[in-house]
Amino acid sequence: APCSVDNATDMERVSPLWLGIGISGTLILILLVTETLLGRWGAILIAGEFDAFAKVSSGPLRDLRIAIVHCLQAGYLPAAFLYVLQTSRRTVFVLKDSLDCTTEECETLADSIRLNPRWLLLIGLIAVTVSIAGPYIVPPVPVAPWDPTTWSSEVVWHRLLGPVTQVWAWWLGFAVVVVSVRMSNIARKLSSINLLDLSPLTPFTQLGLTNALMLIGSLSIWSLMTLETGFGAMMIVIGGTTLVSSAVALLLPVRGVHQRIRQAKDAELGWVNGEISSLRNQIKSKDSRAQSGDLADLVAYRGLIDGVHEWPFTTSTFTRLFLYALIPVASWGIGIVAEEIIGRMLF
């Protein structure tokens, strides 16, 4: 089980993409081979059942498709978990100049982003407990959903991978929170803030968008469940929770940046207001060194500083987040079209 980022070098060598593809691909291959060896295809490929819009409440084909979704999640979630940890470490080094730290100091900061093993264990146990309730809230509810003697070969995959995917989903959410809070704390170590150029702070925003995308990616796979009947209520809960969590994932890493910008802004406004007051007094006292043009420049500068946004977001940030939120809808639509095409090819 993942515990920390102590073995940073080994972690960086692992590709999240190939990890996810390897796990999901292997599981799906085993699933298909098992179905073949058990001679299940005759029962699965029943004419008329393969209909994207059919009100099918049960059947081996439905169970097979749900098993495939579990296989996809079983690969995606560990990959996303690893990617979140890798991205947080890389972000620290990208911010090296802004943090004004040496390579060794940046390495120490990156290594400080740890996941407590005890918390992981506790969260895992909670996730397993929650997963047990799954079969009881998705109709049709079996008489004894956790009685192995009642499981078909497809349902075996649901029951085994269900708790596993729940654990990884909760771990992913936990990793996003820990990484985001730690990066927010690191932001408070920023040596200086250039209020006229906030682009060096973009990595914090990028990290928030990445974390949100990882959560929404999981929802995109779960949304394939809605091709089957009985998952409406569950998907409303999962979808609502994920979208809210994605917004939080975007905000958490930049909370510290927001505070540093506000501090720098208050300090700069305090200085310029002092200068304006001093220059105004000089002008009123007929001091020959004071010029009205200088006062106008200071007032213009104060307006410029006052207009600096305290959150490092741009229009493109919210546009990307909106487009990310559409990915589950697109995934669902593609799933319907693909299922219809395969159905026409087979029947």
mmCIF file of C-alpha atoms in Angstrom:
data_model
loop_
_atom_site.group_PDB
_atom_site.id
_atom_site.type_symbol
_atom_site.label_atom_id
_atom_site.label_comp_id
_atom_site.label_asym_id
_atom_site.label_seq_id
_atom_site.Cartn_x
_atom_site.Cartn_y
_atom_site.Cartn_z
ATOM 1 C CA ALA A 1 0.000 0.000 0.000
ATOM 2 C CA PRO A 2 1.221 3.519 -0.721
ATOM 3 C CA CYS A 3 2.544 5.240 2.368
ATOM 4 C CA SER A 4 4.816 8.124 1.485
ATOM 5 C CA VAL A 5 7.040 9.592 -1.132
ATOM 6 C CA ASP A 6 10.240 8.446 0.520
ATOM 7 C CA ASN A 7 11.267 6.435 -2.528
ATOM 8 C CA ALA A 8 10.985 9.483 -4.753
ATOM 9 C CA THR A 9 13.415 8.309 -7.387
ATOM 10 C CA ASP A 10 11.662 4.972 -7.825
ATOM 11 C CA MET A 11 8.290 6.704 -7.938
ATOM 12 C CA GLU A 12 9.439 9.054 -10.700
ATOM 13 C CA ARG A 13 10.548 6.122 -12.828
ATOM 14 C CA VAL A 14 7.036 4.679 -12.942
ATOM 15 C CA SER A 15 4.818 5.991 -15.729
ATOM 16 C CA PRO A 16 1.231 6.519 -14.484
ATOM 17 C CA LEU A 17 -0.046 6.113 -18.041
ATOM 18 C CA TRP A 18 1.536 2.722 -18.575
ATOM 19 C CA LEU A 19 0.697 1.667 -15.037
ATOM 20 C CA GLY A 20 -2.998 2.343 -15.661
ATOM 21 C CA ILE A 21 -2.997 0.753 -19.101
ATOM 22 C CA GLY A 22 -1.116 -2.264 -17.796
ATOM 23 C CA ILE A 23 -3.469 -2.910 -14.889
ATOM 24 C CA SER A 24 -6.707 -2.308 -16.798
ATOM 25 C CA GLY A 25 -5.515 -4.136 -19.895
ATOM 26 C CA THR A 26 -4.393 -7.160 -17.894
ATOM 27 C CA LEU A 27 -7.641 -7.336 -15.924
ATOM 28 C CA ILE A 28 -9.825 -7.026 -19.018
ATOM 29 C CA LEU A 29 -7.769 -9.674 -20.822
ATOM 30 C CA ILE A 30 -8.146 -12.062 -17.871
ATOM 31 C CA LEU A 31 -11.879 -11.277 -17.764
ATOM 32 C CA LEU A 32 -12.374 -12.065 -21.457
ATOM 33 C CA VAL A 33 -10.259 -15.220 -21.332
ATOM 34 C CA THR A 34 -12.151 -16.407 -18.260
ATOM 35 C CA GLU A 35 -15.494 -15.810 -19.966
ATOM 36 C CA THR A 36 -14.277 -17.807 -22.953
ATOM 37 C CA LEU A 37 -12.999 -20.713 -20.890
ATOM 38 C CA LEU A 38 -16.268 -20.853 -18.954
ATOM 39 C CA GLY A 39 -18.290 -20.777 -22.167
ATOM 40 C CA ARG A 40 -20.204 -17.701 -21.112
ATOM 41 C CA TRP A 41 -20.448 -15.981 -24.501
ATOM 42 C CA GLY A 42 -23.482 -17.951 -25.564
ATOM 43 C CA ALA A 43 -25.457 -16.631 -22.589
ATOM 44 C CA ILE A 44 -24.030 -13.133 -22.909
ATOM 45 C CA LEU A 45 -24.671 -12.502 -26.588
ATOM 46 C CA ILE A 46 -28.444 -12.749 -26.500
ATOM 47 C CA ALA A 47 -30.130 -10.999 -29.395
ATOM 48 C CA GLY A 48 -31.985 -7.876 -28.393
ATOM 49 C CA GLU A 49 -30.195 -7.390 -25.084
ATOM 50 C CA PHE A 50 -27.387 -5.377 -26.591
ATOM 51 C CA ASP A 51 -29.387 -2.140 -26.809
ATOM 52 C CA ALA A 52 -28.014 1.095 -25.400
ATOM 53 C CA PHE A 53 -31.516 2.369 -24.618
ATOM 54 C CA ALA A 54 -33.140 -0.873 -23.510
ATOM 55 C CA LYS A 55 -34.607 -0.965 -20.001
ATOM 56 C CA VAL A 56 -32.591 -4.020 -19.028
ATOM 57 C CA SER A 57 -32.503 -4.526 -15.274
ATOM 58 C CA SER A 58 -30.407 -7.677 -15.145
ATOM 59 C CA GLY A 59 -28.557 -10.195 -17.293
ATOM 60 C CA PRO A 60 -25.045 -11.480 -17.959
ATOM 61 C CA LEU A 61 -24.291 -8.819 -20.575
ATOM 62 C CA ARG A 62 -25.110 -6.063 -18.112
ATOM 63 C CA ASP A 63 -22.910 -7.759 -15.520
ATOM 64 C CA LEU A 64 -20.077 -8.075 -18.038
ATOM 65 C CA ARG A 65 -20.186 -4.392 -18.927
ATOM 66 C CA ILE A 66 -20.169 -3.409 -15.257
ATOM 67 C CA ALA A 67 -17.188 -5.718 -14.712
ATOM 68 C CA ILE A 68 -15.323 -3.968 -17.532
ATOM 69 C CA VAL A 69 -15.983 -0.567 -15.916
ATOM 70 C CA HIS A 70 -14.526 -1.910 -12.665
ATOM 71 C CA CYS A 71 -11.445 -3.109 -14.560
ATOM 72 C CA LEU A 72 -10.987 0.348 -16.076
ATOM 73 C CA GLN A 73 -11.262 1.991 -12.666
ATOM 74 C CA ALA A 74 -8.870 -0.535 -11.109
ATOM 75 C CA GLY A 75 -6.201 0.735 -13.512
ATOM 76 C CA TYR A 76 -7.091 4.411 -13.602
ATOM 77 C CA LEU A 77 -7.258 5.129 -9.870
ATOM 78 C CA PRO A 78 -3.737 3.906 -8.893
ATOM 79 C CA ALA A 79 -2.354 5.708 -11.942
ATOM 80 C CA ALA A 80 -4.111 8.943 -10.976
ATOM 81 C CA PHE A 81 -2.932 8.531 -7.376
ATOM 82 C CA LEU A 82 0.671 8.203 -8.530
ATOM 83 C CA TYR A 83 0.339 11.114 -10.959
ATOM 84 C CA VAL A 84 -0.921 13.433 -8.205
ATOM 85 C CA LEU A 85 2.145 12.643 -6.081
ATOM 86 C CA GLN A 86 4.545 13.000 -9.003
ATOM 87 C CA THR A 87 3.025 16.298 -10.102
ATOM 88 C CA SER A 88 3.296 17.797 -6.634
ATOM 89 C CA ARG A 89 7.023 17.015 -6.498
ATOM 90 C CA ARG A 90 7.634 18.440 -9.956
ATOM 91 C CA THR A 91 5.717 21.594 -9.061
ATOM 92 C CA VAL A 92 8.077 22.270 -6.156
ATOM 93 C CA PHE A 93 11.095 22.206 -8.495
ATOM 94 C CA VAL A 94 9.319 24.349 -11.102
ATOM 95 C CA LEU A 95 8.820 26.928 -8.333
ATOM 96 C CA LYS A 96 12.500 26.836 -7.356
ATOM 97 C CA ASP A 97 13.163 30.463 -8.331
ATOM 98 C CA SER A 98 9.973 31.768 -6.747
ATOM 99 C CA LEU A 99 10.714 29.882 -3.533
ATOM 100 C CA ASP A 100 14.332 31.054 -3.677
ATOM 101 C CA CYS A 101 15.582 27.665 -2.534
ATOM 102 C CA THR A 102 18.551 25.522 -3.463
ATOM 103 C CA THR A 103 18.140 22.137 -5.119
ATOM 104 C CA GLU A 104 18.677 20.429 -1.776
ATOM 105 C CA GLU A 105 16.094 22.661 -0.083
ATOM 106 C CA CYS A 106 13.589 21.999 -2.857
ATOM 107 C CA GLU A 107 14.231 18.281 -2.458
ATOM 108 C CA THR A 108 13.469 18.591 1.249
ATOM 109 C CA LEU A 109 10.248 20.478 0.528
ATOM 110 C CA ALA A 110 9.202 17.882 -2.054
ATOM 111 C CA ASP A 111 9.919 15.036 0.357
ATOM 112 C CA SER A 112 7.773 16.734 2.992
ATOM 113 C CA ILE A 113 4.673 15.912 0.923
ATOM 114 C CA ARG A 114 3.884 12.653 2.687
ATOM 115 C CA LEU A 115 0.827 10.464 3.118
ATOM 116 C CA ASN A 116 0.466 9.128 6.649
ATOM 117 C CA PRO A 117 0.244 5.297 6.548
ATOM 118 C CA ARG A 118 -2.144 5.222 9.501
ATOM 119 C CA TRP A 119 -4.521 7.593 7.784
ATOM 120 C CA LEU A 120 -4.320 5.520 4.614
ATOM 121 C CA LEU A 121 -5.181 2.400 6.579
ATOM 122 C CA LEU A 122 -8.106 4.086 8.333
ATOM 123 C CA ILE A 123 -9.442 5.566 5.106
ATOM 124 C CA GLY A 124 -9.063 2.199 3.388
ATOM 125 C CA LEU A 125 -11.109 0.476 6.085
ATOM 126 C CA ILE A 126 -13.838 3.110 5.801
ATOM 127 C CA ALA A 127 -13.881 2.718 2.019
ATOM 128 C CA VAL A 128 -14.243 -1.065 2.275
ATOM 129 C CA THR A 129 -17.102 -0.631 4.721
ATOM 130 C CA VAL A 130 -18.864 1.799 2.392
ATOM 131 C CA SER A 131 -18.348 -0.505 -0.598
ATOM 132 C CA ILE A 132 -20.252 -3.274 1.159
ATOM 133 C CA ALA A 133 -23.407 -1.152 0.887
ATOM 134 C CA GLY A 134 -23.065 -0.787 -2.892
ATOM 135 C CA PRO A 135 -24.993 -3.897 -4.016
ATOM 136 C CA TYR A 136 -27.852 -3.012 -1.648
ATOM 137 C CA ILE A 137 -28.610 0.349 -3.273
ATOM 138 C CA VAL A 138 -28.387 -0.593 -6.964
ATOM 139 C CA PRO A 139 -31.533 -2.334 -8.237
ATOM 140 C CA PRO A 140 -32.217 -5.121 -8.786
ATOM 141 C CA VAL A 141 -30.939 -5.969 -5.301
ATOM 142 C CA PRO A 142 -29.964 -9.651 -4.945
ATOM 143 C CA VAL A 143 -31.364 -11.611 -2.032
ATOM 144 C CA ALA A 144 -27.862 -12.258 -0.679
ATOM 145 C CA PRO A 145 -25.458 -9.972 -2.588
ATOM 146 C CA TRP A 146 -22.418 -11.089 -0.592
ATOM 147 C CA ASP A 147 -23.110 -14.825 -0.764
ATOM 148 C CA PRO A 148 -20.417 -16.187 -3.145
ATOM 149 C CA THR A 149 -22.616 -19.154 -4.071
ATOM 150 C CA THR A 150 -25.033 -16.766 -5.808
ATOM 151 C CA TRP A 151 -22.396 -14.990 -7.885
ATOM 152 C CA SER A 152 -22.075 -15.484 -11.607
ATOM 153 C CA SER A 153 -18.597 -15.313 -13.127
ATOM 154 C CA GLU A 154 -19.211 -11.660 -14.050
ATOM 155 C CA VAL A 155 -20.527 -10.676 -10.614
ATOM 156 C CA VAL A 156 -17.369 -12.117 -9.045
ATOM 157 C CA TRP A 157 -15.497 -9.226 -10.641
ATOM 158 C CA HIS A 158 -17.948 -6.692 -9.185
ATOM 159 C CA ARG A 159 -17.622 -8.053 -5.680
ATOM 160 C CA LEU A 160 -13.828 -8.341 -5.751
ATOM 161 C CA LEU A 161 -12.979 -5.121 -7.580
ATOM 162 C CA GLY A 162 -15.721 -3.035 -5.960
ATOM 163 C CA PRO A 163 -13.948 -2.695 -2.586
ATOM 164 C CA VAL A 164 -10.570 -2.324 -4.306
ATOM 165 C CA THR A 165 -11.730 0.559 -6.488
ATOM 166 C CA GLN A 166 -13.454 2.190 -3.508
ATOM 167 C CA VAL A 167 -10.228 2.086 -1.503
ATOM 168 C CA TRP A 168 -8.210 3.624 -4.333
ATOM 169 C CA ALA A 169 -10.900 6.264 -4.962
ATOM 170 C CA TRP A 170 -10.762 7.349 -1.327
ATOM 171 C CA TRP A 171 -6.974 7.255 -1.347
ATOM 172 C CA LEU A 172 -6.962 9.440 -4.450
ATOM 173 C CA GLY A 173 -9.185 11.995 -2.734
ATOM 174 C CA PHE A 174 -6.985 11.879 0.359
ATOM 175 C CA ALA A 175 -3.828 12.368 -1.734
ATOM 176 C CA VAL A 176 -5.366 15.375 -3.479
ATOM 177 C CA VAL A 177 -6.232 16.984 -0.136
ATOM 178 C CA VAL A 178 -2.822 16.320 1.451
ATOM 179 C CA VAL A 179 -0.884 17.489 -1.602
ATOM 180 C CA SER A 180 -3.048 20.599 -1.980
ATOM 181 C CA VAL A 181 -2.765 21.618 1.675
ATOM 182 C CA ARG A 182 0.991 21.042 1.690
ATOM 183 C CA MET A 183 1.468 23.085 -1.499
ATOM 184 C CA SER A 184 -0.667 25.835 -0.002
ATOM 185 C CA ASN A 185 1.653 25.890 3.013
ATOM 186 C CA ILE A 186 4.689 25.940 0.732
ATOM 187 C CA ALA A 187 3.201 28.978 -1.034
ATOM 188 C CA ARG A 188 3.549 30.893 2.211
ATOM 189 C CA LYS A 189 7.325 30.453 1.849
ATOM 190 C CA LEU A 190 7.395 32.496 -1.380
ATOM 191 C CA SER A 191 10.229 34.966 -0.978
ATOM 192 C CA SER A 192 8.503 37.761 -2.878
ATOM 193 C CA ILE A 193 5.437 38.475 -5.009
ATOM 194 C CA ASN A 194 5.552 40.623 -8.147
ATOM 195 C CA LEU A 195 2.035 42.017 -8.223
ATOM 196 C CA LEU A 196 2.505 43.216 -11.791
ATOM 197 C CA ASP A 197 3.464 39.732 -13.004
ATOM 198 C CA LEU A 198 1.749 36.779 -11.350
ATOM 199 C CA SER A 199 2.798 34.310 -14.053
ATOM 200 C CA PRO A 200 5.486 32.696 -11.814
ATOM 201 C CA LEU A 201 2.597 31.514 -9.605
ATOM 202 C CA THR A 202 0.922 29.645 -12.462
ATOM 203 C CA PRO A 203 2.281 26.237 -11.306
ATOM 204 C CA PHE A 204 0.002 26.393 -8.256
ATOM 205 C CA THR A 205 -3.025 26.913 -10.477
ATOM 206 C CA GLN A 206 -1.856 24.185 -12.840
ATOM 207 C CA LEU A 207 -1.554 21.796 -9.907
ATOM 208 C CA GLY A 208 -5.097 22.587 -8.840
ATOM 209 C CA LEU A 209 -6.411 21.965 -12.350
ATOM 210 C CA THR A 210 -4.475 18.696 -12.552
ATOM 211 C CA ASN A 211 -5.924 17.471 -9.266
ATOM 212 C CA ALA A 212 -9.432 18.400 -10.405
ATOM 213 C CA LEU A 213 -8.878 16.571 -13.685
ATOM 214 C CA MET A 214 -7.770 13.410 -11.886
ATOM 215 C CA LEU A 215 -11.001 13.367 -9.884
ATOM 216 C CA ILE A 216 -13.184 14.114 -12.894
ATOM 217 C CA GLY A 217 -11.388 11.395 -14.863
ATOM 218 C CA SER A 218 -12.612 8.834 -12.350
ATOM 219 C CA LEU A 219 -16.156 10.200 -12.671
ATOM 220 C CA SER A 220 -15.887 9.819 -16.453
ATOM 221 C CA ILE A 221 -15.329 6.094 -16.055
ATOM 222 C CA TRP A 222 -18.063 5.715 -13.440
ATOM 223 C CA SER A 223 -20.444 7.554 -15.784
ATOM 224 C CA LEU A 224 -20.335 4.522 -18.081
ATOM 225 C CA MET A 225 -22.398 2.800 -15.378
ATOM 226 C CA THR A 226 -25.366 4.956 -16.331
ATOM 227 C CA LEU A 227 -25.606 3.021 -19.589
ATOM 228 C CA GLU A 228 -27.194 0.396 -17.356
ATOM 229 C CA THR A 229 -30.354 0.771 -15.288
ATOM 230 C CA GLY A 230 -30.351 1.182 -11.529
ATOM 231 C CA PHE A 231 -27.316 3.446 -11.184
ATOM 232 C CA GLY A 232 -29.099 6.812 -11.336
ATOM 233 C CA ALA A 233 -29.167 7.554 -7.603
ATOM 234 C CA MET A 234 -25.618 6.306 -7.078
ATOM 235 C CA MET A 235 -24.279 8.423 -9.948
ATOM 236 C CA ILE A 236 -26.018 11.534 -8.628
ATOM 237 C CA VAL A 237 -24.191 11.058 -5.319
ATOM 238 C CA ILE A 238 -20.855 10.197 -6.948
ATOM 239 C CA GLY A 239 -21.178 12.942 -9.562
ATOM 240 C CA GLY A 240 -22.168 15.654 -7.101
ATOM 241 C CA THR A 241 -19.435 14.682 -4.663
ATOM 242 C CA THR A 242 -16.802 14.565 -7.398
ATOM 243 C CA LEU A 243 -17.710 17.940 -8.899
ATOM 244 C CA VAL A 244 -17.659 19.635 -5.494
ATOM 245 C CA SER A 245 -14.366 17.891 -4.675
ATOM 246 C CA SER A 246 -12.922 19.068 -7.998
ATOM 247 C CA ALA A 247 -13.737 22.679 -7.174
ATOM 248 C CA VAL A 248 -12.100 22.248 -3.764
ATOM 249 C CA ALA A 249 -9.092 20.570 -5.423
ATOM 250 C CA LEU A 250 -8.663 23.656 -7.592
ATOM 251 C CA LEU A 251 -8.910 26.101 -4.686
ATOM 252 C CA LEU A 252 -6.854 24.347 -2.003
ATOM 253 C CA PRO A 253 -3.363 24.572 -3.614
ATOM 254 C CA VAL A 254 -3.764 28.309 -4.317
ATOM 255 C CA ARG A 255 -5.113 29.244 -0.889
ATOM 256 C CA GLY A 256 -1.592 30.039 0.342
ATOM 257 C CA VAL A 257 -0.879 31.963 -2.857
ATOM 258 C CA HIS A 258 -4.057 33.979 -2.293
ATOM 259 C CA GLN A 259 -2.885 34.907 1.195
ATOM 260 C CA ARG A 260 0.593 35.918 -0.040
ATOM 261 C CA ILE A 261 -0.887 38.047 -2.834
ATOM 262 C CA ARG A 262 -3.199 39.737 -0.358
ATOM 263 C CA GLN A 263 -0.308 40.408 2.025
ATOM 264 C CA ALA A 264 1.856 41.811 -0.765
ATOM 265 C CA LYS A 265 -1.056 43.878 -2.043
ATOM 266 C CA ASP A 266 -1.841 45.324 1.380
ATOM 267 C CA ALA A 267 1.819 46.164 1.908
ATOM 268 C CA GLU A 268 2.116 47.859 -1.474
ATOM 269 C CA LEU A 269 -1.117 49.808 -1.018
ATOM 270 C CA GLY A 270 0.068 50.873 2.430
ATOM 271 C CA TRP A 271 3.304 52.168 0.932
ATOM 272 C CA VAL A 272 1.699 54.008 -1.982
ATOM 273 C CA ASN A 273 -0.953 55.564 0.241
ATOM 274 C CA GLY A 274 1.819 56.824 2.489
ATOM 275 C CA GLU A 275 3.646 58.285 -0.498
ATOM 276 C CA ILE A 276 0.467 59.935 -1.768
ATOM 277 C CA SER A 277 -0.216 61.453 1.644
ATOM 278 C CA SER A 278 3.353 62.716 1.937
ATOM 279 C CA LEU A 279 3.368 64.192 -1.565
ATOM 280 C CA ARG A 280 -0.030 65.794 -1.020
ATOM 281 C CA ASN A 281 1.265 67.539 2.086
ATOM 282 C CA GLN A 282 4.316 68.755 0.186
ATOM 283 C CA ILE A 283 2.124 70.188 -2.568
ATOM 284 C CA LYS A 284 -0.114 71.916 -0.034
ATOM 285 C CA SER A 285 2.935 73.415 1.686
ATOM 286 C CA LYS A 286 4.206 74.769 -1.645
ATOM 287 C CA ASP A 287 7.299 72.552 -1.527
ATOM 288 C CA SER A 288 9.114 73.182 -4.804
ATOM 289 C CA ARG A 289 10.271 69.558 -4.943
ATOM 290 C CA ALA A 290 6.694 68.260 -5.156
ATOM 291 C CA GLN A 291 5.051 67.996 -8.567
ATOM 292 C CA SER A 292 1.403 67.300 -9.309
ATOM 293 C CA GLY A 293 2.490 64.909 -12.041
ATOM 294 C CA ASP A 294 4.149 62.720 -9.424
ATOM 295 C CA LEU A 295 0.895 62.622 -7.482
ATOM 296 C CA ALA A 296 -1.000 61.547 -10.588
ATOM 297 C CA ASP A 297 1.509 58.767 -11.191
ATOM 298 C CA LEU A 298 1.125 57.506 -7.630
ATOM 299 C CA VAL A 299 -2.679 57.567 -7.865
ATOM 300 C CA ALA A 300 -2.519 55.642 -11.150
ATOM 301 C CA TYR A 301 -0.134 53.118 -9.598
ATOM 302 C CA ARG A 302 -2.462 52.693 -6.612
ATOM 303 C CA GLY A 303 -5.331 51.941 -9.000
ATOM 304 C CA LEU A 304 -3.158 49.410 -10.808
ATOM 305 C CA ILE A 305 -2.243 47.597 -7.586
ATOM 306 C CA ASP A 306 -5.787 47.755 -6.268
ATOM 307 C CA GLY A 307 -6.990 46.026 -9.441
ATOM 308 C CA VAL A 308 -4.689 43.015 -9.000
ATOM 309 C CA HIS A 309 -6.764 39.867 -8.458
ATOM 310 C CA GLU A 310 -6.043 38.165 -5.154
ATOM 311 C CA TRP A 311 -6.698 34.720 -6.627
ATOM 312 C CA PRO A 312 -4.258 33.632 -9.380
ATOM 313 C CA PHE A 313 -7.043 32.610 -11.748
ATOM 314 C CA THR A 314 -7.727 33.748 -15.286
ATOM 315 C CA THR A 315 -10.640 33.232 -17.640
ATOM 316 C CA SER A 316 -8.830 30.263 -19.162
ATOM 317 C CA THR A 317 -8.685 28.610 -15.713
ATOM 318 C CA PHE A 318 -12.465 28.564 -15.366
ATOM 319 C CA THR A 319 -12.895 27.628 -19.030
ATOM 320 C CA ARG A 320 -10.673 24.591 -18.588
ATOM 321 C CA LEU A 321 -12.473 23.573 -15.399
ATOM 322 C CA PHE A 322 -15.821 23.828 -17.215
ATOM 323 C CA LEU A 323 -14.517 21.713 -20.086
ATOM 324 C CA TYR A 324 -13.197 19.160 -17.597
ATOM 325 C CA ALA A 325 -16.686 18.941 -16.077
ATOM 326 C CA LEU A 326 -18.057 18.043 -19.513
ATOM 327 C CA ILE A 327 -15.750 15.038 -19.870
ATOM 328 C CA PRO A 328 -18.094 12.634 -17.989
ATOM 329 C CA VAL A 329 -20.976 13.702 -20.240
ATOM 330 C CA ALA A 330 -18.835 13.132 -23.319
ATOM 331 C CA SER A 331 -17.718 9.771 -21.935
ATOM 332 C CA TRP A 332 -21.341 8.738 -21.409
ATOM 333 C CA GLY A 333 -22.278 9.824 -24.929
ATOM 334 C CA ILE A 334 -19.349 8.015 -26.510
ATOM 335 C CA GLY A 335 -20.264 4.921 -24.506
ATOM 336 C CA ILE A 336 -23.805 4.951 -25.916
ATOM 337 C CA VAL A 337 -22.595 5.372 -29.498
ATOM 338 C CA ALA A 338 -19.910 2.685 -29.133
ATOM 339 C CA GLU A 339 -22.383 0.269 -27.590
ATOM 340 C CA GLU A 340 -24.875 0.842 -30.383
ATOM 341 C CA ILE A 341 -22.210 0.328 -33.067
ATOM 342 C CA ILE A 342 -20.980 -2.914 -31.455
ATOM 343 C CA GLY A 343 -24.564 -4.077 -31.106
ATOM 344 C CA ARG A 344 -25.238 -3.565 -34.817
ATOM 345 C CA MET A 345 -22.023 -5.394 -35.688
ATOM 346 C CA LEU A 346 -22.891 -8.416 -33.539
ATOM 347 C CA PHE A 347 -26.591 -8.718 -34.236
#
